[in-house]
Amino acid sequence: MSSTFRKQATLAAPAFAAAMLLAVAVACSSADAPAGQADSTPTPLPAFEAPSVAANFTPTPVGSTAQDYNSNANMYLLFASWDYFPQGSLEAIERAVENNDKSMVPVMIEMLRFFGNWEVVQETLKGLSAITGEDFKTYSRGWHEWMEWLGRNGDEYAPPDGYVEWKSELMSLIDPRFGDFILPARNGSRINLAEVAWGGVRPDGIPPLERAPVVAAGGQDYMLPTDRVFGVSNNGEHRAYPLRIVNAHEMANDVLGGEPISLAY
């Protein structure tokens, strides 16, 4: 994306705190915890710092005629920073509807989760209904319903050509490592990036269970007979990982049967 587009779309208004987690694997920090104990102390998240924007910034007007319309430019006008400018976002929604730009649909759906301005949220919902033909009332609850809809109809609504770069920058506002994870997809990806969502935690926010001590069968007095476990067998060695312990970590790294294994939940 050119610097011109960035200037047109680096917008100013109320910031809001973000909270989500990429629904793809991101490296986690290690933390030791015995198999019989779940680490109940949450890892503190680093303070979020919104990018600063000049207080007197005014977005540069973009041509509104069909021949001047550009999906990539409109995507950045819709959102380019936590300090977005609501009027610019409203203009981007209006222009997307005027040009019946289906490529803006996944972008608008993504931003339903981040916009902190109620007017912008409502206009985004109306714009989505106008472009897709879906009943506004049916999907009026917002992001979750529209994401499910996009999962069923994504093939008809491919995002703009510059979407990978835009999404990488969006994720970088949360944590640079998220952006670095997304950016290689510009060279090709089998994953539809419009379906990659953030779920609430930054990298290292959920420490994995690392090489937990092993308790012999029958010696697990901390468990109930009805507790569920993940049973794993490898090279003749067997181990059970209690669900209520793994659940707090979402991942367990261990060595079983002489080989390293990872259990993700």
PDB file of C-alpha atoms in Angstrom, residues 15-222:
ATOM      1  CA  ALA A  15      -9.126   4.478  20.828  1.00  0.00           C
ATOM      2  CA  PHE A  16     -10.250   1.218  22.391  1.00  0.00           C
ATOM      3  CA  ALA A  17      -8.535  -1.721  23.999  1.00  0.00           C
ATOM      4  CA  ALA A  18      -8.298  -4.868  21.850  1.00  0.00           C
ATOM      5  CA  ALA A  19      -8.509  -8.432  23.136  1.00  0.00           C
ATOM      6  CA  MET A  20      -8.289 -11.552  20.971  1.00  0.00           C
ATOM      7  CA  LEU A  21      -6.049 -14.446  19.973  1.00  0.00           C
ATOM      8  CA  LEU A  22      -5.058 -15.685  16.526  1.00  0.00           C
ATOM      9  CA  ALA A  23      -6.873 -18.884  15.735  1.00  0.00           C
ATOM     10  CA  VAL A  24      -3.643 -20.316  14.428  1.00  0.00           C
ATOM     11  CA  ALA A  25      -0.606 -21.676  16.271  1.00  0.00           C
ATOM     12  CA  VAL A  26       1.694 -19.048  17.776  1.00  0.00           C
ATOM     13  CA  ALA A  27       4.786 -19.891  19.833  1.00  0.00           C
ATOM     14  CA  CYS A  28       4.139 -19.896  23.578  1.00  0.00           C
ATOM     15  CA  SER A  29       6.504 -19.344  26.445  1.00  0.00           C
ATOM     16  CA  SER A  30       7.329 -22.279  28.671  1.00  0.00           C
ATOM     17  CA  ALA A  31       6.144 -22.720  32.254  1.00  0.00           C
ATOM     18  CA  ASP A  32       6.700 -25.685  34.541  1.00  0.00           C
ATOM     19  CA  ALA A  33       3.654 -27.102  36.333  1.00  0.00           C
ATOM     20  CA  PRO A  34       3.262 -30.479  38.018  1.00  0.00           C
ATOM     21  CA  ALA A  35       0.724 -32.839  36.464  1.00  0.00           C
ATOM     22  CA  GLY A  36      -1.437 -32.631  39.552  1.00  0.00           C
ATOM     23  CA  GLN A  37      -1.615 -28.876  39.672  1.00  0.00           C
ATOM     24  CA  ALA A  38      -2.839 -26.300  37.189  1.00  0.00           C
ATOM     25  CA  ASP A  39      -1.009 -22.984  37.291  1.00  0.00           C
ATOM     26  CA  SER A  40      -3.752 -20.653  38.523  1.00  0.00           C
ATOM     27  CA  THR A  41      -1.628 -17.499  38.274  1.00  0.00           C
ATOM     28  CA  PRO A  42      -2.409 -15.751  34.962  1.00  0.00           C
ATOM     29  CA  THR A  43       0.458 -14.285  32.999  1.00  0.00           C
ATOM     30  CA  PRO A  44       0.038 -10.482  32.968  1.00  0.00           C
ATOM     31  CA  LEU A  45      -0.411  -8.992  29.514  1.00  0.00           C
ATOM     32  CA  PRO A  46       1.780  -6.107  28.400  1.00  0.00           C
ATOM     33  CA  ALA A  47       0.141  -2.698  28.384  1.00  0.00           C
ATOM     34  CA  PHE A  48      -1.479  -1.803  25.074  1.00  0.00           C
ATOM     35  CA  GLU A  49      -0.150   1.334  23.465  1.00  0.00           C
ATOM     36  CA  ALA A  50      -2.276   2.836  20.701  1.00  0.00           C
ATOM     37  CA  PRO A  51      -0.306   4.524  17.892  1.00  0.00           C
ATOM     38  CA  SER A  52      -0.234   8.300  18.193  1.00  0.00           C
ATOM     39  CA  VAL A  53      -1.845  10.429  15.492  1.00  0.00           C
ATOM     40  CA  ALA A  54      -1.582  14.178  14.999  1.00  0.00           C
ATOM     41  CA  ALA A  55      -4.534  15.866  16.705  1.00  0.00           C
ATOM     42  CA  ASN A  56      -5.199  18.155  13.738  1.00  0.00           C
ATOM     43  CA  PHE A  57      -5.100  15.365  11.159  1.00  0.00           C
ATOM     44  CA  THR A  58      -7.761  15.525   8.435  1.00  0.00           C
ATOM     45  CA  PRO A  59      -8.091  12.654   5.952  1.00  0.00           C
ATOM     46  CA  THR A  60      -7.365  13.579   2.370  1.00  0.00           C
ATOM     47  CA  PRO A  61     -10.555  13.365   0.287  1.00  0.00           C
ATOM     48  CA  VAL A  62     -10.672  10.468  -2.129  1.00  0.00           C
ATOM     49  CA  GLY A  63     -12.573  10.620  -5.419  1.00  0.00           C
ATOM     50  CA  SER A  64     -16.076   9.260  -5.019  1.00  0.00           C
ATOM     51  CA  THR A  65     -16.875   8.451  -8.629  1.00  0.00           C
ATOM     52  CA  ALA A  66     -16.897   4.836  -9.747  1.00  0.00           C
ATOM     53  CA  GLN A  67     -13.856   5.276 -11.995  1.00  0.00           C
ATOM     54  CA  ASP A  68     -11.863   6.739  -9.094  1.00  0.00           C
ATOM     55  CA  TYR A  69     -12.877   4.056  -6.616  1.00  0.00           C
ATOM     56  CA  ASN A  70     -10.116   1.749  -5.393  1.00  0.00           C
ATOM     57  CA  SER A  71     -10.816  -1.190  -3.062  1.00  0.00           C
ATOM     58  CA  ASN A  72      -7.379  -1.105  -1.438  1.00  0.00           C
ATOM     59  CA  ALA A  73      -7.594   2.622  -0.735  1.00  0.00           C
ATOM     60  CA  ASN A  74     -11.105   2.209   0.641  1.00  0.00           C
ATOM     61  CA  MET A  75      -9.940  -0.617   2.908  1.00  0.00           C
ATOM     62  CA  TYR A  76      -7.395   1.692   4.555  1.00  0.00           C
ATOM     63  CA  LEU A  77      -9.939   4.494   4.711  1.00  0.00           C
ATOM     64  CA  LEU A  78     -12.230   2.137   6.601  1.00  0.00           C
ATOM     65  CA  PHE A  79      -9.552   1.410   9.194  1.00  0.00           C
ATOM     66  CA  ALA A  80      -5.803   1.881   9.456  1.00  0.00           C
ATOM     67  CA  SER A  81      -5.193   2.487  13.172  1.00  0.00           C
ATOM     68  CA  TRP A  82      -6.826   2.164  16.579  1.00  0.00           C
ATOM     69  CA  ASP A  83      -7.045   5.975  16.406  1.00  0.00           C
ATOM     70  CA  TYR A  84      -9.431   5.756  13.472  1.00  0.00           C
ATOM     71  CA  PHE A  85     -11.614   8.642  12.300  1.00  0.00           C
ATOM     72  CA  PRO A  86     -15.330   7.650  12.366  1.00  0.00           C
ATOM     73  CA  GLN A  87     -16.273   9.988   9.511  1.00  0.00           C
ATOM     74  CA  GLY A  88     -13.657   8.364   7.295  1.00  0.00           C
ATOM     75  CA  SER A  89     -14.990   4.911   8.162  1.00  0.00           C
ATOM     76  CA  LEU A  90     -18.535   6.024   7.353  1.00  0.00           C
ATOM     77  CA  GLU A  91     -17.345   7.394   4.018  1.00  0.00           C
ATOM     78  CA  ALA A  92     -15.594   4.105   3.220  1.00  0.00           C
ATOM     79  CA  ILE A  93     -18.775   2.138   3.989  1.00  0.00           C
ATOM     80  CA  GLU A  94     -20.864   4.452   1.822  1.00  0.00           C
ATOM     81  CA  ARG A  95     -18.437   4.192  -1.092  1.00  0.00           C
ATOM     82  CA  ALA A  96     -18.285   0.398  -0.816  1.00  0.00           C
ATOM     83  CA  VAL A  97     -22.089   0.245  -1.027  1.00  0.00           C
ATOM     84  CA  GLU A  98     -22.229   2.725  -3.923  1.00  0.00           C
ATOM     85  CA  ASN A  99     -19.758   0.599  -5.880  1.00  0.00           C
ATOM     86  CA  ASN A 100     -21.277  -2.707  -4.733  1.00  0.00           C
ATOM     87  CA  ASP A 101     -17.754  -3.740  -3.746  1.00  0.00           C
ATOM     88  CA  LYS A 102     -18.011  -7.369  -2.640  1.00  0.00           C
ATOM     89  CA  SER A 103     -14.305  -7.431  -1.804  1.00  0.00           C
ATOM     90  CA  MET A 104     -14.956  -5.049   1.087  1.00  0.00           C
ATOM     91  CA  VAL A 105     -17.369  -7.487   2.747  1.00  0.00           C
ATOM     92  CA  PRO A 106     -14.731  -9.562   4.634  1.00  0.00           C
ATOM     93  CA  VAL A 107     -12.953  -6.339   5.630  1.00  0.00           C
ATOM     94  CA  MET A 108     -16.143  -4.804   6.997  1.00  0.00           C
ATOM     95  CA  ILE A 109     -16.997  -8.007   8.856  1.00  0.00           C
ATOM     96  CA  GLU A 110     -13.554  -8.043  10.451  1.00  0.00           C
ATOM     97  CA  MET A 111     -13.934  -4.468  11.616  1.00  0.00           C
ATOM     98  CA  LEU A 112     -17.245  -5.179  13.354  1.00  0.00           C
ATOM     99  CA  ARG A 113     -15.087  -6.602  16.104  1.00  0.00           C
ATOM    100  CA  PHE A 114     -12.886  -3.539  16.480  1.00  0.00           C
ATOM    101  CA  PHE A 115     -15.004  -0.475  15.865  1.00  0.00           C
ATOM    102  CA  GLY A 116     -15.772   1.233  19.156  1.00  0.00           C
ATOM    103  CA  ASN A 117     -18.151   3.759  17.615  1.00  0.00           C
ATOM    104  CA  TRP A 118     -21.781   2.595  17.699  1.00  0.00           C
ATOM    105  CA  GLU A 119     -22.798   4.633  14.665  1.00  0.00           C
ATOM    106  CA  VAL A 120     -19.991   3.101  12.612  1.00  0.00           C
ATOM    107  CA  VAL A 121     -20.980  -0.385  13.769  1.00  0.00           C
ATOM    108  CA  GLN A 122     -24.604   0.147  12.746  1.00  0.00           C
ATOM    109  CA  GLU A 123     -23.658   1.590   9.367  1.00  0.00           C
ATOM    110  CA  THR A 124     -21.283  -1.333   8.800  1.00  0.00           C
ATOM    111  CA  LEU A 125     -24.116  -3.787   9.470  1.00  0.00           C
ATOM    112  CA  LYS A 126     -26.413  -1.909   7.081  1.00  0.00           C
ATOM    113  CA  GLY A 127     -23.664  -1.745   4.466  1.00  0.00           C
ATOM    114  CA  LEU A 128     -23.078  -5.486   4.689  1.00  0.00           C
ATOM    115  CA  SER A 129     -26.779  -6.139   4.212  1.00  0.00           C
ATOM    116  CA  ALA A 130     -26.900  -3.763   1.229  1.00  0.00           C
ATOM    117  CA  ILE A 131     -23.967  -5.430  -0.562  1.00  0.00           C
ATOM    118  CA  THR A 132     -24.791  -9.046   0.245  1.00  0.00           C
ATOM    119  CA  GLY A 133     -28.593  -8.839   0.098  1.00  0.00           C
ATOM    120  CA  GLU A 134     -28.853 -10.502   3.506  1.00  0.00           C
ATOM    121  CA  ASP A 135     -31.606  -9.405   5.879  1.00  0.00           C
ATOM    122  CA  PHE A 136     -30.232  -6.806   8.281  1.00  0.00           C
ATOM    123  CA  LYS A 137     -32.346  -8.065  11.176  1.00  0.00           C
ATOM    124  CA  THR A 138     -31.134 -11.642  10.731  1.00  0.00           C
ATOM    125  CA  TYR A 139     -27.491 -10.602  11.185  1.00  0.00           C
ATOM    126  CA  SER A 140     -27.994  -7.544  13.357  1.00  0.00           C
ATOM    127  CA  ARG A 141     -26.185  -9.058  16.348  1.00  0.00           C
ATOM    128  CA  GLY A 142     -22.836  -8.445  14.729  1.00  0.00           C
ATOM    129  CA  TRP A 143     -19.480 -10.082  14.270  1.00  0.00           C
ATOM    130  CA  HIS A 144     -20.149 -13.687  15.337  1.00  0.00           C
ATOM    131  CA  GLU A 145     -23.139 -14.150  13.057  1.00  0.00           C
ATOM    132  CA  TRP A 146     -21.435 -12.473  10.111  1.00  0.00           C
ATOM    133  CA  MET A 147     -18.297 -14.586  10.580  1.00  0.00           C
ATOM    134  CA  GLU A 148     -20.390 -17.732  10.429  1.00  0.00           C
ATOM    135  CA  TRP A 149     -22.062 -16.372   7.304  1.00  0.00           C
ATOM    136  CA  LEU A 150     -18.668 -15.591   5.752  1.00  0.00           C
ATOM    137  CA  GLY A 151     -17.527 -19.143   6.422  1.00  0.00           C
ATOM    138  CA  ARG A 152     -20.413 -20.359   4.251  1.00  0.00           C
ATOM    139  CA  ASN A 153     -20.075 -17.736   1.528  1.00  0.00           C
ATOM    140  CA  GLY A 154     -16.422 -16.682   1.516  1.00  0.00           C
ATOM    141  CA  ASP A 155     -15.736 -17.934  -2.011  1.00  0.00           C
ATOM    142  CA  GLU A 156     -18.037 -15.222  -3.377  1.00  0.00           C
ATOM    143  CA  TYR A 157     -16.410 -12.415  -1.384  1.00  0.00           C
ATOM    144  CA  ALA A 158     -12.644 -12.447  -1.884  1.00  0.00           C
ATOM    145  CA  PRO A 159     -10.956  -9.480  -0.107  1.00  0.00           C
ATOM    146  CA  PRO A 160      -8.994  -6.744  -1.957  1.00  0.00           C
ATOM    147  CA  ASP A 161      -5.563  -7.490  -3.427  1.00  0.00           C
ATOM    148  CA  GLY A 162      -3.817  -5.681  -0.570  1.00  0.00           C
ATOM    149  CA  TYR A 163      -5.705  -7.509   2.166  1.00  0.00           C
ATOM    150  CA  VAL A 164      -2.725  -9.530   3.423  1.00  0.00           C
ATOM    151  CA  GLU A 165      -0.667  -6.395   4.049  1.00  0.00           C
ATOM    152  CA  TRP A 166      -3.649  -4.615   5.621  1.00  0.00           C
ATOM    153  CA  LYS A 167      -4.411  -7.542   7.934  1.00  0.00           C
ATOM    154  CA  SER A 168      -0.754  -7.894   8.859  1.00  0.00           C
ATOM    155  CA  GLU A 169      -0.696  -4.244   9.908  1.00  0.00           C
ATOM    156  CA  LEU A 170      -3.964  -4.660  11.808  1.00  0.00           C
ATOM    157  CA  MET A 171      -2.560  -7.612  13.759  1.00  0.00           C
ATOM    158  CA  SER A 172       0.717  -5.760  14.327  1.00  0.00           C
ATOM    159  CA  LEU A 173      -1.214  -3.100  16.222  1.00  0.00           C
ATOM    160  CA  ILE A 174      -2.008  -5.833  18.745  1.00  0.00           C
ATOM    161  CA  ASP A 175       1.436  -7.438  18.707  1.00  0.00           C
ATOM    162  CA  PRO A 176       4.152  -7.246  16.007  1.00  0.00           C
ATOM    163  CA  ARG A 177       4.545 -11.029  16.124  1.00  0.00           C
ATOM    164  CA  PHE A 178       0.970 -11.462  14.900  1.00  0.00           C
ATOM    165  CA  GLY A 179       1.725  -9.258  11.917  1.00  0.00           C
ATOM    166  CA  ASP A 180       4.913 -11.180  11.143  1.00  0.00           C
ATOM    167  CA  PHE A 181       2.904 -14.397  11.248  1.00  0.00           C
ATOM    168  CA  ILE A 182       0.375 -13.141   8.704  1.00  0.00           C
ATOM    169  CA  LEU A 183       2.664 -11.369   6.227  1.00  0.00           C
ATOM    170  CA  PRO A 184       4.223 -14.452   4.522  1.00  0.00           C
ATOM    171  CA  ALA A 185       0.739 -15.288   3.199  1.00  0.00           C
ATOM    172  CA  ARG A 186       1.224 -12.627   0.508  1.00  0.00           C
ATOM    173  CA  ASN A 187       3.371 -15.223  -1.267  1.00  0.00           C
ATOM    174  CA  GLY A 188       0.467 -17.653  -1.283  1.00  0.00           C
ATOM    175  CA  SER A 189      -1.583 -19.482   1.337  1.00  0.00           C
ATOM    176  CA  ARG A 190      -3.975 -22.413   1.427  1.00  0.00           C
ATOM    177  CA  ILE A 191      -5.754 -20.728   4.333  1.00  0.00           C
ATOM    178  CA  ASN A 192      -8.449 -18.122   3.799  1.00  0.00           C
ATOM    179  CA  LEU A 193      -7.020 -15.287   5.899  1.00  0.00           C
ATOM    180  CA  ALA A 194     -10.458 -13.698   6.206  1.00  0.00           C
ATOM    181  CA  GLU A 195     -11.328 -16.625   8.498  1.00  0.00           C
ATOM    182  CA  VAL A 196      -8.263 -16.159  10.715  1.00  0.00           C
ATOM    183  CA  ALA A 197      -9.619 -14.518  13.855  1.00  0.00           C
ATOM    184  CA  TRP A 198      -8.169 -13.264  17.109  1.00  0.00           C
ATOM    185  CA  GLY A 199      -9.504 -14.843  20.288  1.00  0.00           C
ATOM    186  CA  GLY A 200      -8.490 -12.758  23.307  1.00  0.00           C
ATOM    187  CA  VAL A 201      -4.859 -13.344  24.329  1.00  0.00           C
ATOM    188  CA  ARG A 202      -1.509 -12.061  23.123  1.00  0.00           C
ATOM    189  CA  PRO A 203       1.490 -14.311  22.400  1.00  0.00           C
ATOM    190  CA  ASP A 204       2.814 -15.932  25.592  1.00  0.00           C
ATOM    191  CA  GLY A 205      -0.457 -15.107  27.348  1.00  0.00           C
ATOM    192  CA  ILE A 206      -1.243 -18.801  27.941  1.00  0.00           C
ATOM    193  CA  PRO A 207       1.886 -20.742  29.019  1.00  0.00           C
ATOM    194  CA  PRO A 208       1.998 -24.393  27.922  1.00  0.00           C
ATOM    195  CA  LEU A 209       2.416 -27.341  30.248  1.00  0.00           C
ATOM    196  CA  GLU A 210       6.086 -28.322  29.873  1.00  0.00           C
ATOM    197  CA  ARG A 211       7.412 -31.795  30.775  1.00  0.00           C
ATOM    198  CA  ALA A 212       5.048 -32.177  33.736  1.00  0.00           C
ATOM    199  CA  PRO A 213       6.010 -34.754  36.406  1.00  0.00           C
ATOM    200  CA  VAL A 214       4.434 -38.161  35.851  1.00  0.00           C
ATOM    201  CA  VAL A 215       2.321 -39.902  38.485  1.00  0.00           C
ATOM    202  CA  ALA A 216       2.002 -43.692  38.369  1.00  0.00           C
ATOM    203  CA  ALA A 217      -1.416 -45.149  37.566  1.00  0.00           C
ATOM    204  CA  GLY A 218      -3.435 -45.388  40.758  1.00  0.00           C
ATOM    205  CA  GLY A 219      -1.455 -42.671  42.492  1.00  0.00           C
ATOM    206  CA  GLN A 220      -3.417 -39.731  41.104  1.00  0.00           C
ATOM    207  CA  ASP A 221      -5.370 -38.930  44.273  1.00  0.00           C
ATOM    208  CA  TYR A 222      -6.210 -35.465  42.951  1.00  0.00           C
TER     209      TYR A 222
END
